[in-house]
Coordinates of N, CA, C and O and ligand atoms in Angstrom, one line a residue:
M6 N 0.9 -1.2 0.0 CA 0.0 -0.1 0.0 C 0.9 1.2 0.0 O 1.9 1.2 0.7
T7 N 0.5 2.2 -0.9 CA 1.2 3.5 -0.7 C 0.9 4.5 0.4 O -0.4 4.7 0.3
T8 N 1.6 4.9 1.1 CA 1.2 5.8 2.2 C 1.2 7.3 1.7 O 1.9 7.5 0.6
D9 N 0.6 8.1 2.4 CA 0.7 9.6 2.1 C 2.0 10.1 1.8 O 2.4 10.8 1.0
A10 N 3.0 9.7 2.9 CA 4.2 10.1 2.9 C 5.1 9.6 1.7 O 5.9 10.4 1.0
Q11 N 4.9 8.2 1.2 CA 5.4 7.8 0.1 C 5.1 8.6 -1.2 O 5.7 8.8 -2.0
R12 N 3.7 8.8 -1.2 CA 3.2 9.4 -2.5 C 3.9 10.9 -2.4 O 4.3 11.3 -3.6
K13 N 3.9 11.6 -1.3 CA 4.5 12.9 -1.3 C 5.9 12.8 -1.9 O 6.4 13.7 -2.6
A14 N 6.7 11.7 -1.3 CA 8.1 11.6 -1.6 C 8.3 11.6 -3.1 O 9.2 12.1 -3.8
R15 N 7.2 10.7 -3.8 CA 7.4 10.5 -5.2 C 7.0 11.8 -6.0 O 7.7 12.1 -7.1
L16 N 6.1 12.6 -5.3 CA 5.9 13.9 -6.1 C 6.9 14.8 -6.1 O 7.2 15.7 -6.9
N17 N 7.8 14.8 -5.0 CA 8.8 15.7 -4.9 C 10.2 15.2 -5.5 O 11.2 15.9 -5.4
D18 N 10.0 14.2 -6.3 CA 11.1 13.6 -6.9 C 11.5 14.3 -8.3 O 12.8 14.3 -8.5
R19 N 10.7 15.2 -8.8 CA 10.9 15.8 -10.0 C 10.3 17.3 -9.9 O 9.4 17.6 -9.3
T20 N 10.8 18.1 -10.7 CA 10.5 19.5 -10.7 C 9.1 19.4 -11.4 O 8.7 18.8 -12.4
I21 N 8.2 20.2 -10.8 CA 6.8 20.5 -11.5 C 6.8 21.9 -12.2 O 7.1 22.9 -11.4
A22 N 6.6 22.0 -13.4 CA 6.6 23.2 -14.2 C 5.3 23.6 -14.5 O 4.4 22.8 -15.1
L23 N 4.8 24.7 -14.1 CA 3.4 25.2 -14.3 C 3.6 26.1 -15.7 O 4.4 27.0 -15.8
V24 N 2.6 25.8 -16.6 CA 2.5 26.3 -18.0 C 1.2 26.9 -18.1 O 0.3 26.5 -17.5
G25 N 1.1 27.9 -19.2 CA -0.4 28.4 -19.4 C -0.3 29.9 -19.7 O 0.8 30.4 -19.5
L26 N -1.4 30.5 -20.2 CA -1.5 31.6 -20.5 C -1.2 32.7 -19.4 O -1.3 32.5 -18.3
M27 N -1.0 34.0 -19.7 CA -0.9 35.1 -18.7 C -2.0 35.1 -17.9 O -3.1 35.1 -18.5
G28 N -2.0 35.2 -16.7 CA -3.0 35.5 -15.8 C -3.7 34.1 -15.1 O -4.5 34.2 -14.5
A29 N -2.9 33.0 -15.5 CA -3.5 31.7 -15.2 C -3.1 31.2 -13.7 O -3.8 30.5 -13.1
G30 N -2.4 32.3 -13.0 CA -2.0 32.0 -11.7 C -0.7 31.1 -11.5 O -0.6 30.5 -10.3
K31 N 0.1 31.1 -12.4 CA 1.3 30.1 -12.4 C 2.2 30.5 -11.2 O 2.6 29.6 -10.4
T32 N 2.4 31.7 -10.9 CA 3.2 32.2 -9.8 C 2.5 32.0 -8.5 O 3.1 31.4 -7.7
T33 N 1.4 32.4 -8.4 CA 0.6 32.4 -7.1 C 0.3 31.2 -6.8 O 0.5 30.8 -5.6
I34 N -0.2 30.2 -7.8 CA -0.5 28.8 -7.4 C 0.7 28.1 -7.2 O 0.9 27.2 -6.2
G35 N 1.7 28.5 -8.0 CA 2.9 27.7 -7.7 C 3.6 27.9 -6.4 O 4.2 27.0 -5.9
R36 N 3.7 29.2 -5.9 CA 4.1 29.3 -4.5 C 3.4 28.5 -3.6 O 3.9 27.9 -2.6
R37 N 2.1 28.4 -3.7 CA 1.3 27.6 -2.7 C 1.5 26.1 -2.9 O 1.6 25.4 -1.8
L38 N 1.5 25.6 -4.2 CA 1.9 24.3 -4.4 C 3.3 24.0 -3.8 O 3.4 22.8 -3.1
A39 N 4.2 24.9 -4.0 CA 5.7 24.5 -3.4 C 5.5 24.4 -1.8 O 6.2 23.4 -1.3
Q40 N 4.6 25.3 -1.2 CA 4.5 25.2 0.2 C 3.8 24.0 0.6 O 4.2 23.3 1.5
A41 N 2.9 23.5 0.0 CA 2.1 22.4 0.2 C 3.1 21.0 0.0 O 2.8 20.2 0.8
L42 N 3.8 21.1 -0.9 CA 4.7 19.9 -0.9 C 6.2 20.1 -0.3 O 7.0 19.1 -0.5
G43 N 6.4 21.1 0.3 CA 7.6 21.4 1.0 C 8.7 21.4 -0.1 O 9.9 20.9 0.2
M44 N 8.6 21.9 -1.2 CA 9.7 22.0 -2.1 C 10.1 23.6 -2.5 O 9.1 24.4 -2.1
P45 N 11.2 23.8 -2.9 CA 11.6 25.3 -3.3 C 10.6 25.7 -4.4 O 10.1 24.9 -5.0
F46 N 10.5 27.0 -4.6 CA 9.7 27.7 -5.6 C 10.7 28.5 -6.4 O 11.5 29.3 -5.9
R47 N 10.6 28.5 -7.7 CA 11.4 29.4 -8.7 C 10.3 30.0 -9.8 O 9.4 29.2 -10.1
D48 N 10.6 31.2 -9.9 CA 9.9 31.9 -11.1 C 10.7 32.2 -12.2 O 11.6 33.0 -12.0
A49 N 10.4 31.7 -13.5 CA 11.5 31.8 -14.3 C 11.5 33.4 -15.0 O 12.6 33.8 -15.1
D50 N 10.4 34.0 -14.7 CA 10.6 35.4 -15.3 C 11.5 36.2 -14.3 O 12.3 37.1 -14.7
A51 N 11.3 36.0 -13.0 CA 12.1 36.6 -12.0 C 13.5 36.3 -12.1 O 14.5 37.1 -12.0
E52 N 13.7 35.1 -12.5 CA 15.2 34.5 -12.7 C 15.8 35.4 -14.0 O 17.1 35.6 -14.0
I53 N 14.9 35.4 -15.0 CA 15.4 36.1 -16.2 C 15.8 37.5 -15.8 O 16.8 38.1 -16.3
E54 N 14.8 38.2 -15.0 CA 15.1 39.6 -14.8 C 16.4 39.7 -13.9 O 17.2 40.7 -14.1
A55 N 16.6 38.8 -12.9 CA 17.8 38.8 -12.1 C 19.1 38.6 -12.9 O 20.0 39.4 -12.8
A56 N 19.0 37.7 -13.9 CA 20.2 37.5 -14.7 C 20.5 38.6 -15.6 O 21.5 38.9 -15.8
A57 N 19.3 39.3 -16.2 CA 19.6 40.3 -17.1 C 19.8 41.7 -16.4 O 20.2 42.7 -17.1
G58 N 19.3 41.7 -15.1 CA 19.4 43.1 -14.3 C 18.5 44.2 -15.0 O 18.4 45.3 -15.0
R59 N 17.4 43.6 -15.7 CA 16.3 44.3 -16.2 C 15.0 43.7 -16.2 O 14.9 42.5 -16.0
S60 N 13.9 44.5 -16.2 CA 12.5 43.9 -16.1 C 12.2 43.2 -17.5 O 13.0 43.4 -18.5
V61 N 11.2 42.4 -17.5 CA 10.8 41.6 -18.6 C 10.6 42.7 -19.8 O 10.8 42.7 -20.9
S62 N 9.8 43.7 -19.3 CA 9.2 44.8 -20.3 C 10.5 45.5 -21.0 O 10.6 45.7 -22.1
E63 N 11.6 45.8 -20.0 CA 12.8 46.3 -20.5 C 13.5 45.5 -21.5 O 14.0 46.0 -22.5
I64 N 13.5 44.1 -21.3 CA 14.3 43.2 -22.1 C 13.4 43.3 -23.4 O 14.2 43.4 -24.7
F65 N 12.2 43.1 -23.5 CA 11.4 43.2 -24.9 C 11.8 44.5 -25.5 O 12.0 44.5 -26.6
Q66 N 11.8 45.5 -24.8 CA 12.0 46.8 -25.4 C 13.3 47.0 -26.0 O 13.6 47.5 -27.0
A67 N 14.3 46.6 -25.2 CA 15.7 46.8 -25.5 C 16.3 45.8 -26.6 O 17.0 46.1 -27.5
F68 N 15.8 44.6 -26.5 CA 16.3 43.6 -27.3 C 15.3 42.7 -28.2 O 15.7 42.0 -29.0
G69 N 14.0 43.0 -27.9 CA 13.0 42.2 -28.7 C 12.6 40.9 -28.2 O 13.3 40.3 -27.3
E70 N 11.4 40.4 -28.7 CA 10.9 39.2 -28.0 C 11.9 37.9 -28.5 O 12.2 37.1 -27.4
A71 N 12.5 37.8 -29.5 CA 13.4 36.6 -29.8 C 14.5 36.5 -28.9 O 14.9 35.3 -28.4
A72 N 15.1 37.7 -28.5 CA 16.2 37.7 -27.5 C 15.7 37.2 -26.1 O 16.3 36.6 -25.5
F73 N 14.5 37.9 -25.7 CA 13.9 37.2 -24.5 C 13.8 35.6 -24.6 O 14.0 35.1 -23.5
R74 N 13.3 35.3 -25.6 CA 13.1 33.7 -25.7 C 14.3 33.0 -25.6 O 14.4 31.9 -24.9
D75 N 15.4 33.6 -26.2 CA 16.7 33.0 -25.9 C 17.0 32.8 -24.4 O 17.5 31.7 -24.0
G76 N 17.0 34.0 -23.9 CA 17.4 34.1 -22.4 C 16.4 33.2 -21.7 O 17.1 32.5 -20.7
E77 N 15.2 33.1 -22.1 CA 14.3 32.2 -21.2 C 14.6 30.8 -21.3 O 14.7 30.1 -20.4
R78 N 15.1 30.5 -22.7 CA 15.4 29.1 -22.9 C 16.6 28.7 -22.0 O 16.7 27.6 -21.3
R79 N 17.6 29.6 -21.9 CA 18.9 29.3 -21.1 C 18.6 29.2 -19.6 O 19.1 28.3 -19.0
V80 N 17.7 30.2 -19.2 CA 17.4 30.2 -17.8 C 16.6 29.1 -17.3 O 16.9 28.5 -16.2
I81 N 15.7 28.7 -18.0 CA 14.9 27.3 -17.8 C 15.7 26.2 -17.8 O 15.6 25.4 -16.9
A82 N 16.7 26.2 -18.8 CA 17.6 25.0 -18.8 C 18.3 24.8 -17.5 O 18.6 23.9 -16.9
R83 N 18.9 26.1 -17.1 CA 19.5 26.1 -15.9 C 18.8 25.6 -14.6 O 19.2 24.9 -13.9
L84 N 17.6 26.2 -14.6 CA 16.7 25.7 -13.4 C 16.3 24.2 -13.5 O 16.2 23.8 -12.4
L85 N 16.3 23.7 -14.6 CA 16.0 22.4 -14.7 C 17.1 21.5 -14.3 O 16.9 20.3 -13.9
D86 N 18.2 22.1 -14.1 CA 19.5 21.2 -13.6 C 19.4 21.3 -12.1 O 20.2 20.7 -11.4
E87 N 18.5 22.5 -11.5 CA 18.7 22.4 -9.9 C 17.9 21.3 -9.4 O 17.1 20.7 -10.1
P88 N 18.0 21.1 -8.2 CA 17.2 19.9 -7.4 C 15.6 20.1 -7.7 O 15.2 21.5 -7.9
P89 N 14.9 19.2 -7.5 CA 13.5 19.3 -7.8 C 12.8 20.6 -7.0 O 12.9 20.9 -6.1
H90 N 11.9 21.3 -7.8 CA 11.3 22.4 -7.1 C 10.0 22.6 -8.0 O 9.8 22.0 -8.9
V91 N 9.2 23.6 -7.4 CA 8.1 23.9 -8.4 C 8.4 25.3 -9.2 O 9.1 26.3 -8.7
L92 N 8.3 25.1 -10.5 CA 8.8 26.2 -11.4 C 7.7 26.8 -12.1 O 6.9 26.2 -12.9
A93 N 7.5 28.2 -12.0 CA 6.5 28.9 -12.6 C 7.1 29.5 -13.9 O 8.2 30.0 -13.9
T94 N 6.6 29.1 -15.2 CA 7.1 29.7 -16.3 C 6.4 30.8 -16.9 O 5.1 30.8 -16.6
G95 N 7.0 31.7 -17.7 CA 6.3 32.7 -18.4 C 5.4 32.0 -19.5 O 5.8 31.0 -19.9
G96 N 4.3 32.7 -19.8 CA 3.2 32.3 -20.7 C 3.8 31.8 -22.1 O 3.1 30.8 -22.7
G97 N 4.8 32.2 -22.5 CA 5.4 31.9 -23.9 C 6.3 30.8 -23.9 O 6.8 30.3 -24.9
A98 N 6.8 30.5 -22.6 CA 8.0 29.5 -22.5 C 7.6 28.2 -23.3 O 8.5 27.7 -24.0
F99 N 6.6 27.5 -22.9 CA 6.1 26.4 -23.3 C 5.9 26.1 -24.8 O 5.7 25.2 -25.4
I100 N 5.8 27.4 -25.4 CA 5.5 27.5 -26.8 C 6.8 27.4 -27.7 O 6.7 27.1 -28.9
D101 N 7.8 27.8 -27.0 CA 9.1 27.6 -27.8 C 9.5 26.1 -27.8 O 9.6 25.4 -26.8
D102 N 9.6 25.5 -29.0 CA 9.9 24.2 -29.1 C 11.0 23.5 -28.4 O 10.7 22.4 -27.6
E103 N 12.0 24.1 -28.2 CA 13.2 23.6 -27.5 C 12.9 23.6 -26.1 O 13.2 22.7 -25.3
T104 N 12.3 24.8 -25.6 CA 12.0 24.9 -24.1 C 11.0 23.9 -23.7 O 11.0 23.1 -22.7
R105 N 9.9 23.7 -24.6 CA 8.9 22.6 -24.2 C 9.4 21.2 -24.1 O 9.1 20.6 -23.3
K106 N 10.3 21.0 -25.0 CA 10.8 19.5 -25.1 C 11.7 19.4 -23.8 O 11.7 18.3 -23.1
L107 N 12.5 20.4 -23.4 CA 13.4 20.4 -22.3 C 12.5 20.1 -21.1 O 12.6 19.3 -20.2
I108 N 11.5 20.9 -20.9 CA 10.7 20.9 -19.7 C 10.0 19.5 -19.6 O 9.9 18.8 -18.5
N109 N 9.5 18.9 -20.7 CA 8.7 17.7 -20.7 C 9.8 16.6 -20.6 O 9.3 15.5 -20.0
A110 N 10.9 16.7 -20.9 CA 12.0 15.6 -20.7 C 12.4 15.8 -19.1 O 12.8 14.7 -18.5
R111 N 12.5 16.9 -18.5 CA 13.1 16.9 -17.2 C 12.1 17.3 -16.0 O 12.6 17.1 -14.9
A112 N 10.9 17.6 -16.4 CA 9.9 17.9 -15.2 C 8.5 17.3 -15.6 O 8.3 16.8 -16.7
M113 N 7.7 17.5 -14.6 CA 6.3 17.1 -14.8 C 5.7 18.4 -15.2 O 5.7 19.5 -14.5
S114 N 5.1 18.6 -16.4 CA 4.5 19.9 -16.8 C 2.9 19.8 -16.5 O 2.3 18.8 -16.6
V115 N 2.4 21.0 -15.9 CA 1.0 21.2 -15.6 C 0.5 22.5 -16.2 O 1.1 23.5 -16.1
W116 N -0.5 22.2 -17.1 CA -1.1 23.4 -17.8 C -2.2 23.9 -17.0 O -3.3 23.2 -16.8
L117 N -2.1 25.2 -16.5 CA -3.1 25.9 -15.8 C -4.1 26.5 -16.8 O -3.7 27.4 -17.5
K118 N -5.3 26.0 -17.0 CA -6.0 26.3 -18.0 C -7.4 27.1 -17.4 O -8.0 26.7 -16.5
A119 N -7.6 28.4 -18.0 CA -8.8 29.1 -17.4 C -9.4 29.8 -18.6 O -8.6 29.9 -19.7
D120 N -10.8 30.2 -18.6 CA -11.3 30.8 -19.6 C -10.8 32.2 -19.7 O -10.1 32.8 -18.9
V121 N -10.4 32.6 -21.1 CA -9.7 33.9 -21.5 C -10.6 35.1 -20.8 O -9.8 36.0 -20.4
E122 N -11.8 35.1 -20.6 CA -12.5 36.1 -19.9 C -12.0 36.2 -18.4 O -11.8 37.4 -18.0
V123 N -11.7 35.0 -17.9 CA -11.2 35.1 -16.4 C -9.9 35.7 -16.4 O -9.5 36.5 -15.7
L124 N -9.0 35.1 -17.3 CA -7.6 35.7 -17.5 C -7.5 37.2 -17.7 O -6.8 37.9 -17.1
A125 N -8.5 37.7 -18.6 CA -8.4 39.0 -19.1 C -8.6 39.9 -17.8 O -7.9 40.9 -17.8
R126 N -9.6 39.6 -17.0 CA -9.9 40.2 -15.7 C -8.7 40.3 -14.7 O -8.3 41.2 -14.3
R127 N -7.9 39.2 -14.6 CA -6.9 39.0 -13.7 C -5.7 39.8 -14.4 O -5.0 40.7 -13.6
V128 N -5.4 39.8 -15.6 CA -4.2 40.6 -16.1 C -4.4 42.1 -16.0 O -3.5 42.8 -16.1
A129 N -5.5 42.7 -16.0 CA -5.9 44.0 -15.9 C -5.4 44.6 -14.6 O -5.1 45.8 -14.6
R130 N -5.0 43.8 -13.7 CA -4.5 44.4 -12.3 C -3.1 44.7 -12.5 O -2.7 45.4 -11.5
R131 N -2.4 44.2 -13.4 CA -1.0 44.7 -13.5 C -0.7 45.2 -14.8 O -1.2 44.7 -15.8
D132 N 0.3 46.0 -15.0 CA 0.6 46.7 -16.4 C 2.1 46.4 -16.6 O 2.8 47.2 -17.3
T133 N 2.6 45.2 -16.2 CA 4.0 45.0 -16.4 C 4.1 43.9 -17.5 O 5.5 43.5 -17.7
R134 N 3.1 43.5 -18.3 CA 3.3 42.6 -19.3 C 3.5 43.2 -20.7 O 2.6 44.0 -21.2
P135 N 4.7 43.1 -21.3 CA 4.9 43.9 -22.4 C 3.9 43.5 -23.6 O 3.5 44.2 -24.5
L136 N 3.5 42.2 -23.7 CA 2.6 41.8 -24.9 C 1.3 42.4 -24.7 O 0.5 42.3 -25.6
L137 N 1.0 43.0 -23.5 CA -0.5 43.5 -23.3 C -0.3 45.1 -23.5 O -1.5 45.6 -23.4
A138 N 0.8 45.8 -23.6 CA 0.9 47.1 -23.4 C 0.1 47.8 -24.7 O 0.4 47.5 -25.6
G139 N -0.8 48.7 -24.1 CA -1.6 49.4 -25.1 C -2.5 48.5 -26.0 O -3.1 49.0 -27.0
K140 N -2.9 47.3 -25.5 CA -3.7 46.4 -26.2 C -4.9 46.0 -25.5 O -4.8 46.2 -24.2
D141 N -5.8 45.5 -26.0 CA -7.1 45.0 -25.3 C -6.7 43.6 -24.9 O -6.4 42.7 -25.7
P142 N -6.6 43.4 -23.5 CA -6.1 42.1 -23.0 C -6.9 40.8 -23.7 O -6.3 39.8 -23.8
L143 N -8.2 41.1 -23.6 CA -9.1 39.8 -24.0 C -8.7 39.5 -25.4 O -8.7 38.3 -25.9
E144 N -8.5 40.5 -26.4 CA -8.1 40.2 -27.8 C -6.7 39.4 -27.8 O -6.5 38.5 -28.6
V145 N -5.9 40.0 -27.1 CA -4.5 39.4 -27.0 C -4.7 37.9 -26.5 O -4.1 36.9 -27.2
L146 N -5.3 37.7 -25.4 CA -5.4 36.4 -24.9 C -6.3 35.4 -25.7 O -5.8 34.2 -25.9
R147 N -7.2 36.0 -26.5 CA -7.9 35.1 -27.4 C -7.0 34.7 -28.6 O -7.2 33.5 -28.9
A148 N -6.1 35.6 -29.1 CA -5.2 35.1 -30.0 C -4.2 34.3 -29.6 O -3.9 33.2 -30.1
H149 N -3.8 34.5 -28.3 CA -2.8 33.4 -27.8 C -3.4 32.1 -27.6 O -2.8 31.2 -27.8
A150 N -4.9 32.1 -27.1 CA -5.3 30.9 -26.9 C -5.5 30.1 -28.4 O -5.2 28.8 -28.3
L151 N -5.8 30.7 -29.4 CA -5.9 30.2 -30.6 C -4.4 29.6 -31.0 O -4.3 28.4 -31.6
A152 N -3.6 30.4 -30.9 CA -2.1 30.1 -31.2 C -1.4 29.0 -30.5 O -0.5 28.3 -30.9
R153 N -1.8 29.0 -29.1 CA -0.9 28.3 -28.2 C -1.6 27.0 -27.6 O -0.9 26.2 -27.1
Y154 N -2.9 26.8 -27.6 CA -3.5 25.7 -26.9 C -3.1 24.4 -27.3 O -2.8 23.4 -26.5
D155 N -2.8 24.2 -28.6 CA -2.1 22.9 -29.1 C -0.8 22.5 -28.4 O -0.6 21.5 -28.0
R156 N 0.1 23.5 -28.1 CA 1.3 23.4 -27.4 C 1.0 23.0 -26.1 O 1.6 22.3 -25.4
Y157 N 0.2 24.0 -25.4 CA 0.0 23.8 -23.8 C -0.7 22.3 -23.7 O -0.3 21.6 -22.6
A158 N -1.3 21.8 -24.7 CA -1.9 20.4 -24.4 C -1.0 19.5 -24.5 O -1.2 18.2 -24.2
E159 N 0.3 19.8 -24.8 CA 1.4 18.7 -24.7 C 1.8 18.5 -23.2 O 2.7 17.8 -22.9
A160 N 1.2 19.4 -22.4 CA 1.7 19.3 -20.8 C 1.3 17.8 -20.2 O 0.2 17.2 -21.0
H161 N 2.0 17.3 -19.4 CA 1.6 16.0 -18.8 C 0.2 16.0 -18.0 O -0.5 15.0 -18.1
L162 N -0.1 17.3 -17.5 CA -1.4 17.2 -16.9 C -2.1 18.6 -17.1 O -1.4 19.6 -17.2
V163 N -3.5 18.6 -17.2 CA -4.1 19.7 -17.5 C -5.1 20.0 -16.3 O -5.8 19.1 -15.9
V164 N -5.1 21.2 -15.6 CA -5.9 21.7 -14.5 C -6.6 22.7 -14.9 O -6.1 23.9 -15.2
E165 N -8.0 22.8 -14.8 CA -8.9 23.9 -15.1 C -8.7 24.7 -13.8 O -9.2 24.2 -12.7
T166 N -8.4 25.9 -13.8 CA -8.2 26.9 -12.6 C -9.6 27.6 -12.4 O -9.9 27.9 -11.3
G167 N -10.1 28.2 -13.4 CA -11.4 29.0 -13.4 C -11.3 30.0 -12.3 O -10.2 30.5 -12.2
E168 N -12.3 30.4 -11.7 CA -12.3 31.4 -10.6 C -12.2 30.9 -9.3 O -12.3 31.6 -8.2
A169 N -12.0 29.5 -9.1 CA -12.0 28.9 -7.7 C -10.9 29.3 -6.9 O -9.9 30.0 -7.5
A170 N -10.8 29.2 -5.6 CA -9.7 29.5 -4.9 C -8.4 28.9 -5.2 O -8.5 27.7 -5.8
H171 N -7.3 29.5 -5.0 CA -6.1 29.0 -5.5 C -5.8 27.6 -4.9 O -5.3 26.7 -5.5
Q172 N -6.4 27.5 -3.6 CA -6.1 26.1 -3.0 C -6.7 25.1 -3.7 O -6.4 23.9 -3.7
T173 N -7.8 25.3 -4.2 CA -8.5 24.4 -5.0 C -7.7 23.8 -6.3 O -7.7 22.5 -6.5
A174 N -7.0 24.7 -6.8 CA -6.1 24.5 -7.8 C -5.1 23.5 -7.4 O -4.5 22.6 -8.0
V175 N -4.3 24.0 -6.2 CA -3.3 23.3 -5.7 C -3.7 21.8 -5.4 O -3.1 20.9 -5.8
D176 N -4.9 21.7 -4.8 CA -5.4 20.3 -4.5 C -5.5 19.5 -5.8 O -5.2 18.4 -5.7
A177 N -6.0 20.1 -6.8 CA -6.4 19.5 -8.1 C -5.1 19.0 -8.8 O -4.9 17.9 -9.4
I178 N -4.0 19.9 -8.6 CA -2.8 19.5 -9.2 C -2.1 18.3 -8.4 O -1.6 17.4 -9.1
I179 N -2.0 18.3 -7.1 CA -1.5 17.3 -6.3 C -2.4 15.9 -6.6 O -1.7 14.9 -7.0
A180 N -3.7 16.1 -6.7 CA -4.5 14.9 -7.0 C -4.0 14.4 -8.4 O -3.9 13.1 -8.6
G181 N -4.1 15.2 -9.4 CA -3.8 14.7 -10.7 C -2.4 14.3 -11.0 O -2.3 13.3 -11.7
L182 N -1.5 14.8 -10.2 CA 0.0 14.2 -10.3 C 0.0 12.8 -9.7 O 0.4 12.0 -10.3
N183 N -0.6 12.7 -8.5 CA -0.8 11.5 -7.9 C -1.4 10.3 -8.6 O -0.8 9.3 -8.7
Q184 N -2.4 10.8 -9.4 CA -3.3 9.8 -10.4 C -2.1 9.4 -11.4 O -2.1 8.2 -11.9
R185 N -1.4 10.4 -12.0 CA -0.5 9.9 -13.1 C 0.6 8.9 -12.6 O 1.0 8.0 -13.3
L186 N 1.0 9.2 -11.2 CA 1.9 8.3 -10.7 C 1.6 6.8 -10.5 O 2.2 5.9 -10.8
V187 N 0.1 6.7 -10.0 CA -0.3 5.6 -9.9 C -0.5 4.7 -11.4 O -0.4 3.7 -11.5
A188 N -1.0 5.8 -12.3 CA -1.2 5.1 -13.7 C 0.1 4.6 -14.4 O 0.2 3.7 -15.0
S189 N 1.3 5.4 -14.2 CA 2.4 4.9 -14.7 C 3.5 4.8 -13.7 O 4.4 5.9 -13.5
P190 N 3.6 3.8 -12.8 CA 4.5 3.9 -11.7 C 5.9 3.9 -11.9 O 6.3 3.4 -13.1
Ligands
S3P10 C1 4.6 36.2 -21.8 C2 4.0 36.0 -20.4 C3 4.8 36.6 -19.4 C4 6.3 36.9 -19.6 C5 6.5 37.7 -20.9 C6 5.9 37.0 -22.1 C7 4.0 35.4 -22.9 O1 4.6 35.7 -18.2 O2 7.1 35.9 -19.6 O3 5.6 38.9 -20.7 O4 4.5 35.3 -23.9 O5 2.8 34.9 -22.7 P1 3.3 35.4 -17.4 O6 2.6 34.5 -18.1 O7 3.8 35.1 -16.0 O8 2.5 36.7 -17.4

């Protein structure tokens, strides 16, 4: 019989990478998930900013999106070399073929999925996202949903987050990952 402690130990075996559109709660839910599992938490965007000494918006402005994606790929590769942790990735990371392959090879990927209307309301609270600057968030997110969902669907696990409390998403992620471990021990 598998005890809770054994299940938790297995969950903590591998980095858990959260992917999904802007506003999906990757950072907030990621922090709580890390706390629940007793794992460290890392935020890829924050690590990129620390490495570059500039904000994500400044990197986009000074060097363009392609350069940001290169830096993002390098930083995520470095993080995946670290001991297991919960990793919040930026919304576009899993869309880059190389980054996605790396994440799926080295981590358990979890797509946090929510309706674009919910996401649009959430992202309106912050103005730090270069891809939304001066644009209608709902339009951008609808376009991203169309362009990106096929790639997000390659994640190991999909968790619908909706408007429920973050803890509900954390519980669903833990239950979903446990189920996968039971299905493929
Ligand atoms: C991006 C999402 C952002 C950040 C950058 C690009 C995207 O991260 O990496 O602005 O391409 O969707 P969040 O998903 O944490 O907002």
